[in-house]
Amino acid sequence: MKKMEITFILNGKEICMNVDPEMTLLNLLRQELFLTGTKEGCGIGECGACTVLVDGAAVNSCLILAAQVNGTEITTIEALEHDGQLDCLQKSFIDNHAVQCGFCTPGMIMSAKALLMKNPHPTHEEIKTALSGNLCRCTGYKNIITAVESAIEY
Amino acid sequence: MDRELFQPVNLNDALKYKEDHQDAILLAGGTDLAVAIHRGKKSEGNIIDLSKIEELKKIQIQSDEINIGAMITFADLLNSKIIENKVKGICKAAQAVGSPQIRNKGTVGGNICNASPAADTVPVLVCLNAKVKLKSMAGSKIRSRVMSIEDFIVGNNKTLLKKNEILTNIMFKIPSSDTKINFKKIGRRNALAIARINGACFLKMDDDKVDKVSLVIGSATPMPERFNIVENYLKDKELNDEVLRKAGTLAADYVLKQTGMRSSSTYKLPVIVKFTASLIENTLNKNKGE
Amino acid sequence: MENKIPKRKIYDRQDAYAKVTGKAKYVNDLTFPGMLYVQTVRIPAAHARILDIDSSKALKLKGVVGVYTAKDVPGLNQRPKDKPILAEKETKYAGDGVAIVIANTKEQALEAVRHVKIKYEELPYVMDPEEALKEGAPVLHGNSNFATSHKTVKGDLKKGFAEADIIIERGYSTQRATNASMEPDGAVAIPENDGLLIYCPGKGPFNIKRAVAAHCGLHENQIRIIQPTLGGVFGGKDVDTNVIASRVAMAAMFTGRPCKMVWSREEVLEEGTKRHPFKLKYKVGAKKNGHITAMEINGLTDVGAYISKSQATIWRATVEATGPYNIENISTTIVGAFTNNTVSDAVRGFGSPQVDFASESLMNELAKELGIDPLEIRRINAFREGSITATGQKLKGVNLMACLDKLEQEFPVHEKPTAVPKGKVRGRGISCIFRGEAMGAGFKEKDSAAVNINVKKDGSIVVYSGITEQGQGGANVVLQIISEVLGVSIENMKMSQLDTSYVIDSGATVGSRGTITSGNAALVAANDVKNRMAKIIAEKWNVDPKTLIFKGNNIYTEDEENFLGFKKAVSLCYTVIPEVYGYGWWSLPPVWWDFKRNCGETYASFNYGACGAEVEIDLVSGKVDVTKVVAVHDVGRIINEAEVKAQIAGGVFMALGLALSEEVRTKKGRLITTNFDKYLLQTTMDSPNLKAIPLEAKPGNNPLGVKGIGEPSTATVSPAVFNAIEDALGVRLRDLPADLESVFSAIQKSEKLGYIKEASVDG
């Protein structure tokens, strides 16, 4: 494989590195950059556990090749806490009992983050739609939806 | 063996590379290739990543036509004022695709080239008589050809795209403002669903009678096609229950003719009768231009 | 001891911070210096004889360290009829592993798998348990595919049916489903001293320790299991984890390096265990007044390729098969048969959801035949205080009627749905259940758990519990109980990571037993600390230790004459004793089962539940949307309300998938449901309006008065949904799940019957 040089902004920092053409963004984050907050649940874009933001849009990092993020800005779950201050979504997820096993949580929060960045006051239906690509086996979604609804009050 | 990924920023470079590397795989949203890699299905050939070519990411009005760049994502369609104002029916189809994450990444061009019978945006585009522009480079000259999507897709996962070509644009005439457009889908769940059956309908009424109608039932035939037999039947008719039912029956008969009896026919054929009737009736009851 | 633990509404679980920030480490997040990657080699056939395994090509590939087969398994490879770590002579389903490859990177290991050349002969296979029991069917083990069976007999069936005014016979079936935890299974083994340290998420870390020791030919004290964060269990992460942990353990022994294996989702589905599919035939006799006189049940279930825990699963299904009803004359027989399918094992509910689906569908069918209201027929026959179960057990603390009453208040059982959109119909259905708590007499192990508390010199507290935190919030419940007894805030305490080298064996976290066992053990342990401290402090103050109050991070006498901060009190204790600690274990009251007479005290206690569901059916497509669910569950006493409700909600959603969309399917002996694109979990867009009601009626049979809530809500929903579909269409579906095809065919029947009007529909 011929490695390709890519440059992108990851959680506010510019990164320049050589990547294998077949490497997915998920593997780049987890294996090369040790950002393991992004999870792999299915590898084919059906569970949303690997959701990250590329230029502010929620995407499945398992469905994107690392090379494709060249020149973009990536945000992962690791960037949401600033100087010990949790993001309003993180606080709200804790307070509203929206976390159980936690495996879907980072992806769920990133999908919600993408929504709130574009639409700070979403309706119940808009929240459900924004989270519809993220599967959760523990919660039945109810508390997660409530957490996103409540996050704007923080 | 030494697979490389080429990331052009303009179309000419992409076309030139494709001409020189005809085995190269075109990467649009990337979703299919990433799944193939995950499943260990080794594909050969270099990869051309089209995601950095800005000229393929535009939605424009050109006289009476809308021109959609092949790299426009489903989310782009949903966010486009042009689409919202001129052909809102496309939005309903784009919204039906997978999940927000997939809508953010999947492209209209990729969806067409993938030629899945269950593709959600294809029925609407076929209803619109949309055409695709296919470009290639011979020497330093750019060649392009245009054909309808209906002609372009020739089977499950099969298109007429040549090895040196790239699908660059999708074009269609802006439907008249009194055309009603609708899309409908049956899936096993309300998100992340593959269409069990989907369909699009365009309807223009002359008082109570059908003036113009386009109908496509998707995930039913091997390739997307207009259901001419139903359209012809509906022309100049009033849309009462009996007519709608007959339209449904004709659609189901046509599907049976195209596919023969399959294990899925027990479900699909009687559902298509109802689905078609309901799709047309829904379209009729829609507000104009929606 | 009585339960003075107040109900807690707030939610402050300690693992939440790490989980919302992505800092929580799951098994796949762990890497160690020099770590190798292990992959499994399988044969793409349902049943095959292994002729030769040639690993020479694979071994020549870059990065490949080793290839090992069944012959290399250091200890016991296989118990009779059970799953081998690696199949030696024959594979019995397409998921069976036949070799492992070890390489420097995962990519290299995956590549090497493709180069291990296996010569094999495909053998005839059987995928249907009925076919499997027929003469001439390909036999998997011994000389027949009969795996196991259980029976219960009560009264005189003949007499019971003779007394009946009406007898109906119905058949039901349930599908193969799976736990579908979001986290795929995996393990990392690291050579340590003369043994192995294994990081692996499993619901039974002590079972894993024993399994690995046996398979690797080591002693239990040479194996140390540490639990990373667990990404969901729901019945899984047990047998599969034993296999994975044993494979990485042998890899680590051979290479002397850390070895990791994490299954892809495809591997989880291909090799991993599933829920038992059941076929159940019910014959029920009743008086005109609705009183049931006799019930005869014959069931057959698909055990899959190996026995695993089928014995116990089928036992639970058998003893609960009648539903929560007082019936004089009963005979139940359920048989398990081997097939070349994936191995059937525990999935949330462990045999109950299958029989509850059948018996609760049956109750509505009987009600319809008799013209009695479905709620009324349940009340007529419902277990009451002192009722005798099918196994001859006299029931105490029965809360079924309270659940039904609450359901009637909260769910409009008798009202017809209104405001139905054109092209749709709506219906409502109910169900109720009883469920044995914890392991029960179907298992031989003592049903107990232990908690240790260590109060450090600075007054901070470390708690060790053998019950695993797998997402349910069990760790927090333990901390909460200790916090209340010692009067110290939860922030002052920490739950230690579960490490089998110093945490007491508490069995597996299964059977909804977590809070019952570890909660009561925590109560004992906390009182042990309290008594130990009180004795020392009371001596100093010259008062009766019993009069001391532990509250608000302080210890004082009732008159507040004597007063000491908790921290200072701990310092004082350390001047007298070398360690301020507490130990507590708690065991469920004994149960028994007579395998010859098929009777016994099956469970120490039971919980009850009732559910109402409303469905909206699209008449064009057959798509069912569940619009409303009310789930009432007898929880004894609530410790943490948020967590109890969350358990109910999660169970309801899992059951909605079971009712509507989840199914693992095969074609020609091979799995076609290979990932989440085919195995369809419910999404946010499928979510009904859910009201989860934890009901506090008579307390449970333990000091805390708690009952288990992990599984019951998974059992009530599917029959309620099917009863609602029948209410809407007038046509009964008897096979799970209610997919597009089966519901549409019911719509067609309904139209023919004139129950619903065939109309041009505006969906």
Coordinates of N, CA and C in Angstrom, one line a residue, chain A residues 23 27 30-31 34-44 46-47 49 77-81 84 86 89-91 93-106 108-109 124-125 127-145, chain C residues 11-13 15-17 19-26 28-29 31 106-107 178-184 229-232 234 265-266 348 469-472 640 642-644 646-647 649-651 653-654 657 662 675-677 679 681-687 690-692:
Chain A
M23 N -7.2 2.4 5.3 CA -7.5 2.6 6.7 C -8.7 3.5 6.9
N27 N -10.3 3.5 12.6 CA -9.0 2.8 12.9 C -7.9 3.9 13.1
R30 N -8.5 5.3 16.6 CA -8.4 4.3 17.7 C -6.9 3.7 17.8
Q31 N -6.5 3.3 16.6 CA -5.2 2.6 16.6 C -4.0 3.5 16.5
F34 N -4.8 6.7 19.3 CA -5.2 6.3 20.7 C -6.4 7.0 21.3
L35 N -7.2 7.5 20.4 CA -8.5 8.1 20.9 C -9.5 7.0 20.9
T36 N -9.6 6.3 22.0 CA -10.5 5.1 22.1 C -11.9 5.4 22.5
G37 N -12.2 6.7 22.7 CA -13.6 7.1 23.1 C -14.6 6.7 22.0
T38 N -14.1 6.8 20.8 CA -14.9 6.4 19.6 C -15.0 4.9 19.5
K39 N -16.1 4.3 19.5 CA -16.3 2.8 19.6 C -16.6 2.2 18.3
E40 N -16.3 0.9 18.2 CA -16.7 0.1 17.0 C -17.7 -0.9 17.5
G41 N -19.0 -0.8 17.0 CA -20.0 -1.7 17.3 C -20.4 -2.7 16.2
C42 N -20.2 -2.2 15.0 CA -20.6 -3.1 13.8 C -19.7 -3.0 12.7
G43 N -19.0 -1.9 12.5 CA -18.1 -1.8 11.3 C -18.7 -1.5 10.0
I44 N -20.0 -1.4 10.0 CA -20.7 -1.1 8.7 C -21.7 0.0 8.7
E46 N -24.1 0.8 10.9 CA -25.5 0.5 11.3 C -25.7 0.8 12.8
C47 N -24.7 1.1 13.6 CA -25.0 1.2 15.0 C -24.7 2.6 15.5
A49 N -22.0 3.8 17.0 CA -21.1 3.9 18.1 C -19.9 4.7 17.8
I77 N -15.3 12.6 20.8 CA -15.8 12.8 22.2 C -14.8 13.3 23.2
E78 N -13.5 13.1 22.9 CA -12.5 13.5 23.8 C -12.4 15.0 23.9
A79 N -12.9 15.7 22.9 CA -12.8 17.2 22.8 C -13.9 17.9 23.6
L80 N -14.9 17.2 24.0 CA -16.1 17.9 24.6 C -15.9 18.4 26.0
E81 N -15.0 17.8 26.7 CA -14.7 18.3 28.0 C -13.6 19.4 27.9
G84 N -11.6 20.6 32.3 CA -12.4 20.0 33.4 C -13.9 20.3 33.4
L86 N -17.4 19.8 31.8 CA -18.1 19.0 30.9 C -19.0 19.8 30.0
L89 N -24.1 18.6 27.1 CA -24.7 17.3 26.8 C -24.2 16.2 27.8
Q90 N -22.9 16.3 28.1 CA -22.3 15.3 29.0 C -22.9 15.4 30.4
K91 N -23.1 16.7 30.9 CA -23.7 16.9 32.2 C -25.1 16.3 32.1
F93 N -26.5 14.1 30.2 CA -26.5 12.6 30.1 C -26.4 12.0 31.5
I94 N -25.5 12.6 32.3 CA -25.3 12.1 33.7 C -26.5 12.3 34.5
D95 N -27.0 13.5 34.5 CA -28.1 13.9 35.3 C -29.4 13.3 35.0
N96 N -29.6 12.9 33.7 CA -30.8 12.3 33.3 C -30.8 10.8 33.1
H97 N -29.8 10.2 33.7 CA -29.7 8.7 33.7 C -29.7 8.2 32.3
A98 N -29.0 8.8 31.4 CA -29.0 8.4 30.0 C -27.8 7.5 29.7
V99 N -27.0 7.2 30.7 CA -25.9 6.3 30.6 C -26.1 5.0 31.3
Q100 N -26.0 3.9 30.6 CA -25.9 2.6 31.3 C -24.6 1.9 31.0
C101 N -24.6 1.0 30.0 CA -23.3 0.4 29.8 C -22.3 1.3 29.2
G102 N -22.8 2.4 28.5 CA -21.9 3.5 28.1 C -21.2 3.3 26.7
F103 N -21.5 2.1 26.1 CA -20.8 1.8 24.9 C -21.3 2.7 23.7
C104 N -22.6 2.9 23.7 CA -23.2 3.8 22.7 C -23.0 5.3 23.0
T105 N -22.7 5.6 24.3 CA -22.8 7.0 24.8 C -21.9 8.0 24.0
P106 N -20.6 7.7 23.7 CA -19.9 8.7 23.0 C -20.5 9.0 21.6
M108 N -23.6 8.6 20.7 CA -24.9 9.2 20.9 C -24.7 10.7 21.2
I109 N -23.7 11.0 22.1 CA -23.5 12.4 22.4 C -23.0 13.2 21.2
H124 N -38.8 17.6 20.0 CA -38.7 16.2 20.4 C -38.5 15.3 19.2
E125 N -39.2 15.6 18.1 CA -39.1 14.8 16.9 C -37.7 15.0 16.2
I127 N -35.0 15.7 17.7 CA -34.0 14.9 18.5 C -34.0 13.5 18.2
K128 N -35.3 12.9 18.1 CA -35.4 11.5 17.7 C -34.7 11.2 16.4
T129 N -35.0 12.1 15.4 CA -34.4 11.9 14.1 C -32.9 12.0 14.1
A130 N -32.4 13.0 14.9 CA -30.9 13.1 14.9 C -30.2 11.9 15.6
L131 N -30.9 11.2 16.4 CA -30.3 10.1 17.1 C -30.7 8.7 16.5
S132 N -31.4 8.8 15.3 CA -31.9 7.6 14.8 C -30.9 6.7 14.1
G133 N -29.7 7.2 14.0 CA -28.6 6.3 13.5 C -27.7 5.7 14.6
N134 N -28.2 5.9 15.8 CA -27.4 5.4 17.0 C -28.2 4.4 17.7
L135 N -27.7 3.1 17.8 CA -28.5 2.1 18.5 C -28.0 2.1 20.0
C136 N -29.0 1.8 20.8 CA -28.7 1.6 22.3 C -29.5 0.4 22.7
R137 N -28.8 -0.6 23.4 CA -29.5 -1.8 23.9 C -30.0 -1.6 25.3
C138 N -29.4 -0.7 26.1 CA -29.7 -0.6 27.5 C -30.9 0.2 27.9
T139 N -31.0 1.4 27.3 CA -31.9 2.4 27.9 C -33.3 2.5 27.4
G140 N -33.6 2.0 26.2 CA -34.8 2.2 25.5 C -35.0 3.7 25.1
Y141 N -33.8 4.4 25.0 CA -33.7 5.7 24.4 C -34.4 6.9 25.2
K142 N -35.4 6.5 26.0 CA -36.2 7.6 26.6 C -35.3 8.6 27.4
N143 N -34.5 8.1 28.2 CA -33.6 9.0 29.0 C -32.6 9.8 28.2
I144 N -32.2 9.1 27.1 CA -31.3 9.8 26.2 C -31.9 11.0 25.5
I145 N -33.1 10.8 25.1 CA -33.9 11.9 24.4 C -34.1 13.0 25.4
Chain C
Y11 N -29.7 10.5 40.4 CA -28.9 9.6 39.7 C -27.5 10.0 39.7
D12 N -26.6 9.3 40.3 CA -25.2 9.8 40.5 C -24.3 8.6 40.4
R13 N -24.5 7.8 39.3 CA -23.6 6.6 39.3 C -22.2 7.1 39.0
D15 N -19.7 5.6 37.4 CA -19.0 5.3 36.2 C -19.5 6.2 35.1
A16 N -20.4 7.1 35.3 CA -21.0 7.9 34.3 C -20.0 8.9 33.7
Y17 N -19.2 9.5 34.6 CA -18.2 10.5 34.1 C -17.3 9.9 33.0
K19 N -17.8 7.4 31.2 CA -18.5 6.9 30.0 C -18.9 8.1 29.1
V20 N -19.2 9.3 29.7 CA -19.6 10.4 28.8 C -18.4 11.1 28.2
T21 N -17.2 10.9 28.8 CA -16.1 11.5 28.2 C -15.2 10.7 27.3
G22 N -15.6 9.4 27.2 CA -14.9 8.5 26.4 C -13.7 7.9 27.1
K23 N -13.6 8.2 28.4 CA -12.4 7.7 29.1 C -12.5 6.3 29.6
A24 N -13.8 5.8 29.7 CA -14.0 4.4 30.2 C -13.3 3.5 29.2
K25 N -12.6 2.5 29.8 CA -11.8 1.6 29.0 C -12.5 0.2 28.9
Y26 N -13.0 -0.1 27.7 CA -13.6 -1.4 27.3 C -12.4 -2.3 26.8
N28 N -11.6 -3.6 24.1 CA -11.0 -3.3 22.8 C -10.2 -2.0 22.9
D29 N -10.3 -1.3 24.0 CA -9.5 0.0 24.1 C -8.2 -0.3 24.8
T31 N -4.4 -1.7 25.2 CA -3.3 -2.2 24.4 C -2.1 -2.4 25.4
K106 N -3.6 -6.9 13.8 CA -4.9 -7.5 13.5 C -5.0 -7.8 12.0
E107 N -4.6 -6.8 11.2 CA -4.7 -7.0 9.7 C -3.9 -8.2 9.3
T178 N -30.9 -12.7 19.6 CA -29.6 -12.6 20.3 C -29.5 -11.4 21.2
N179 N -28.5 -11.5 22.1 CA -28.4 -10.4 23.1 C -28.1 -9.1 22.5
A180 N -27.3 -9.1 21.5 CA -26.9 -7.8 20.8 C -26.4 -6.7 21.7
S181 N -25.6 -7.1 22.6 CA -24.9 -6.0 23.4 C -24.2 -5.1 22.4
M182 N -24.1 -3.8 22.6 CA -23.4 -3.0 21.7 C -21.9 -3.3 21.6
E183 N -21.4 -3.7 22.8 CA -19.9 -4.1 22.8 C -19.7 -5.5 22.3
P184 N -19.0 -5.7 21.3 CA -18.7 -7.1 20.9 C -17.7 -7.8 21.9
T229 N -14.4 -2.1 31.7 CA -15.8 -1.6 31.6 C -16.6 -2.6 30.7
L230 N -17.8 -2.9 31.1 CA -18.6 -3.9 30.3 C -19.6 -3.1 29.4
G231 N -19.6 -3.4 28.2 CA -20.6 -2.7 27.3 C -21.8 -3.5 27.0
G232 N -22.5 -3.9 28.1 CA -23.8 -4.6 27.9 C -23.6 -6.1 27.9
F234 N -26.9 -8.7 28.8 CA -28.2 -9.2 28.3 C -28.2 -10.7 28.1
R265 N -18.5 -7.8 14.7 CA -19.9 -8.1 14.9 C -20.4 -9.3 14.1
E266 N -19.7 -9.5 13.0 CA -20.0 -10.7 12.2 C -19.7 -12.0 13.0
R348 N -31.4 -12.4 28.1 CA -32.3 -11.8 29.1 C -33.7 -12.4 29.1
E469 N -20.6 -5.0 37.3 CA -21.3 -3.8 36.7 C -21.3 -3.9 35.2
Q470 N -22.4 -4.2 34.6 CA -22.5 -4.4 33.2 C -23.3 -3.3 32.5
G471 N -23.6 -2.3 33.2 CA -24.4 -1.2 32.6 C -25.7 -0.9 33.4
Q472 N -26.1 -2.0 34.2 CA -27.4 -1.8 34.9 C -27.3 -0.9 36.1
N640 N -33.2 2.4 44.1 CA -32.9 3.6 43.2 C -33.9 3.6 42.1
A642 N -34.5 5.7 39.6 CA -34.1 6.0 38.2 C -33.6 4.7 37.6
E643 N -32.8 3.9 38.4 CA -32.2 2.7 37.8 C -33.3 1.6 37.6
V644 N -34.2 1.5 38.5 CA -35.3 0.5 38.3 C -36.1 0.8 37.1
A646 N -35.1 2.5 34.5 CA -34.3 2.3 33.3 C -34.2 0.8 33.0
Q647 N -34.2 0.0 34.0 CA -34.1 -1.5 33.7 C -35.4 -1.9 33.0
A649 N -37.4 0.0 31.2 CA -37.5 0.6 29.9 C -36.6 -0.2 28.9
G650 N -35.4 -0.5 29.4 CA -34.5 -1.3 28.5 C -35.1 -2.7 28.2
G651 N -35.7 -3.3 29.1 CA -36.3 -4.6 28.9 C -37.4 -4.5 27.9
F653 N -37.8 -2.3 25.5 CA -37.3 -2.1 24.2 C -36.7 -3.4 23.6
M654 N -36.0 -4.1 24.4 CA -35.5 -5.4 23.9 C -36.6 -6.3 23.5
G657 N -38.2 -5.4 20.1 CA -37.4 -6.0 19.0 C -37.8 -7.4 18.8
E662 N -36.6 -8.5 15.4 CA -35.3 -9.1 15.6 C -35.4 -10.6 15.3
N675 N -25.0 -9.1 10.5 CA -24.6 -7.9 11.1 C -25.9 -7.1 11.5
F676 N -25.7 -5.9 12.0 CA -26.9 -5.0 12.4 C -27.7 -4.5 11.2
D677 N -27.2 -4.7 9.9 CA -28.1 -4.4 8.8 C -29.2 -5.4 8.6
Y679 N -29.9 -7.8 11.5 CA -30.5 -8.0 12.8 C -31.0 -6.7 13.3
L681 N -32.5 -4.0 15.5 CA -32.9 -3.5 16.8 C -33.8 -2.3 16.6
Q682 N -34.6 -2.0 17.6 CA -35.5 -0.9 17.5 C -34.6 0.4 17.6
T683 N -35.0 1.4 16.9 CA -34.3 2.7 16.9 C -35.2 3.8 17.7
T684 N -34.6 5.0 17.8 CA -35.4 6.1 18.4 C -36.7 6.3 17.7
M685 N -36.7 6.1 16.4 CA -37.9 6.4 15.6 C -39.0 5.3 15.8
D686 N -38.6 4.2 16.5 CA -39.6 3.2 16.7 C -40.1 3.2 18.2
S687 N -39.8 4.3 18.9 CA -40.0 4.2 20.3 C -41.4 4.7 20.7
L690 N -43.7 5.4 26.6 CA -43.6 4.3 27.6 C -43.8 4.8 29.0
K691 N -44.6 4.1 29.7 CA -44.7 4.4 31.1 C -44.2 3.2 31.9
A692 N -43.1 3.4 32.6 CA -42.5 2.3 33.4 C -42.9 2.5 34.8

